[in-house]
Amino acid sequence: MAENEVYQYSIISALMDGVASHGTPISRVLEHGNHGLGTFRNMVGEMIVIDGTVYQMKSDGTVVLIDNPADTITPFATITRFRATTATQATITSKQDLSALLTRLFPSARNHFLAIRMDGVFKSINVRTAGGQLTPRERLPAVADRQTVHTFRDVKGTIIGFRSPDYIMGINVAGDHLHFIDEERKEGGHILAFETEGDVLVQVAQLSRFHVELPTEDEEFNEAALVKDEKGIAAVEG
Amino acid sequence: MAENEVYQYSIISALMDGVASHGTPISRVLEHGNHGLGTFRNMVGEMIVIDGTVYQMKSDGTVVLIDNPADTITPFATITRFRATTATQATITSKQDLSALLTRLFPSARNHFLAIRMDGVFKSINVRTAGGQLTPRERLPAVADRQTVHTFRDVKGTIIGFRSPDYIMGINVAGDHLHFIDEERKEGGHILAFETEGDVLVQVAQLSRFHVELPTEDEEFNEAALVKDEKGIAAVEG
């Protein structure tokens, strides 16, 4: 796939409906990019793809390098071959601040996608990690109810994520969806909030093509109602 | 693009919002397939792509062969490189009947797309054709209010279309979206209803990948609210 296009496997409404027993090998996802996020079979942990390397950030606080992506399954992932078109050193004090900066940098992009990377030192960063389904088809909101929240302090690391347009809600997560991993690749998760120390480097690209691969021969997916639960998605993924 | 994947330019909510002054050359759309439908700049007429050839079906009842696709702009189109995986001779008496047959043929496909082609003799077929916007940004429902309805009788021809899953509403048209052109390429439009004479040939393929190209450098698109109007889309495109 060309640079700066969105590829996603499955849709977020399927994950909401608990469709996570099957999926696609992560190696197939990596064919489409090097910068992304997602989850793993049975929603065990948060996925981050940074510079083409995949990590599984688990609810016990550990981070696992996925060195066998051909043998590891994801039921939902979003990725791009990232090439920043804008890079700026900025003082970003919070998640809200990053959000406002993105809007200032791309004032006409509300109907397009942005791929986002931010490198810096974090005074504190709050992340959550999903521990996984207790039973097949357990819905994401139930899984998220048991999520673990970690706070890391004085840590250097990277945010990887996407901003998606409102109309994509249900297919993917509208708004900003950001995961974090530290420089040592030992701590990370889905970002809830953060506070930085000094300047950070924010790199962004606008994406205008998106590609969706739906699960095939997957009865869970075929049978799911896939009703868009806008508030529910925002609550667990926003 | 590979066979049996959906490619679309722009999203139906943009058309609903009247985003139709600009677009992409139809030759660019044809790079992705040979079977499709859409509209033209300023929503003048209905587009059908049959066996790789593009026709503009206008509200005055005429059908124009688009022999210069590189110089003709579409603000919204959906296309696939169609290769039927199912072909069946059937007695299809109505649009509802075709819909029921598709569900019987593909019972597990409600969360996927279908590309549809039906060849036969029609006792009668009712189509509508949009005459176009009176002013830039005139919304599709207003354009559709002035649409012309034609009834063709005892005509041989082809239906080209797609079935799309519910969750795609707003990006594309959920449900069955079908255009018609007669064998002589002189009559056609967006199908409202039909009645056939004898058996017809129904060819279908299930599609599990979709690709969306968003307009870029198009202020109309960038400024549009793109709020999903589910009932409105069903009313004008269903």
mmCIF file of C-alpha atoms in Angstrom, chain A residues 11 28 32 108 110-113 167-168 171 206-216 221-226 228, chain B residues 11 28 32 108 110-113 167-168 171 206-216 221-226 228:
data_model
loop_
_atom_site.group_PDB
_atom_site.id
_atom_site.type_symbol
_atom_site.label_atom_id
_atom_site.label_comp_id
_atom_site.label_asym_id
_atom_site.label_seq_id
_atom_site.Cartn_x
_atom_site.Cartn_y
_atom_site.Cartn_z
ATOM 1 C CA ILE A 11 -14.590 -2.687 12.009
ATOM 2 C CA ARG A 28 -0.780 -9.464 6.854
ATOM 3 C CA HIS A 32 0.013 -2.276 4.725
ATOM 4 C CA SER A 108 -9.487 21.800 6.766
ATOM 5 C CA ARG A 110 -12.155 17.422 9.688
ATOM 6 C CA ASN A 111 -13.469 15.105 6.952
ATOM 7 C CA HIS A 112 -10.138 13.342 6.464
ATOM 8 C CA PHE A 113 -7.889 11.179 8.644
ATOM 9 C CA TYR A 167 -18.707 9.887 9.782
ATOM 10 C CA ILE A 168 -16.385 6.914 10.294
ATOM 11 C CA ILE A 171 -16.310 1.545 11.113
ATOM 12 C CA GLN A 206 -3.279 13.770 6.455
ATOM 13 C CA LEU A 207 -4.735 10.578 4.957
ATOM 14 C CA SER A 208 -7.394 10.650 2.248
ATOM 15 C CA ARG A 209 -7.764 7.008 1.280
ATOM 16 C CA PHE A 210 -8.936 4.232 3.507
ATOM 17 C CA HIS A 211 -9.126 0.520 2.962
ATOM 18 C CA VAL A 212 -11.193 -1.893 4.989
ATOM 19 C CA GLU A 213 -10.749 -5.659 4.949
ATOM 20 C CA LEU A 214 -13.704 -7.495 6.467
ATOM 21 C CA PRO A 215 -13.322 -10.884 8.157
ATOM 22 C CA THR A 216 -14.394 -13.761 5.914
ATOM 23 C CA PHE A 221 -18.511 -11.603 12.369
ATOM 24 C CA ASN A 222 -21.232 -12.877 10.052
ATOM 25 C CA GLU A 223 -23.723 -13.213 12.895
ATOM 26 C CA ALA A 224 -22.950 -9.959 14.720
ATOM 27 C CA ALA A 225 -25.582 -7.215 14.600
ATOM 28 C CA LEU A 226 -22.902 -4.508 14.200
ATOM 29 C CA LYS A 228 -23.329 1.460 15.803
ATOM 30 C CA ILE B 11 -19.051 9.286 0.412
ATOM 31 C CA ARG B 28 -9.540 7.189 -12.557
ATOM 32 C CA HIS B 32 -10.664 0.125 -10.175
ATOM 33 C CA SER B 108 -24.294 -15.125 5.794
ATOM 34 C CA ARG B 110 -25.381 -9.331 5.777
ATOM 35 C CA ASN B 111 -22.146 -7.752 7.013
ATOM 36 C CA HIS B 112 -20.470 -7.894 3.608
ATOM 37 C CA PHE B 113 -21.141 -6.334 0.206
ATOM 38 C CA TYR B 167 -23.126 -0.175 9.029
ATOM 39 C CA ILE B 168 -21.957 1.471 5.796
ATOM 40 C CA ILE B 171 -20.331 6.212 3.663
ATOM 41 C CA GLN B 206 -19.654 -11.240 -2.358
ATOM 42 C CA LEU B 207 -17.144 -8.468 -1.654
ATOM 43 C CA SER B 208 -15.150 -8.279 1.562
ATOM 44 C CA ARG B 209 -12.765 -5.408 0.956
ATOM 45 C CA PHE B 210 -13.691 -1.829 0.377
ATOM 46 C CA HIS B 211 -11.621 1.162 -0.553
ATOM 47 C CA VAL B 212 -12.667 4.774 -0.154
ATOM 48 C CA GLU B 213 -10.933 7.694 -1.813
ATOM 49 C CA LEU B 214 -11.890 11.022 -0.281
ATOM 50 C CA PRO B 215 -11.873 14.250 -2.291
ATOM 51 C CA THR B 216 -8.779 16.356 -1.620
ATOM 52 C CA PHE B 221 -16.041 18.542 0.767
ATOM 53 C CA ASN B 222 -13.810 20.008 3.479
ATOM 54 C CA GLU B 223 -16.554 22.347 4.689
ATOM 55 C CA ALA B 224 -19.489 19.899 4.535
ATOM 56 C CA ALA B 225 -20.947 18.735 7.843
ATOM 57 C CA LEU B 226 -21.388 15.167 6.509
ATOM 58 C CA LYS B 228 -25.485 10.909 8.423
#
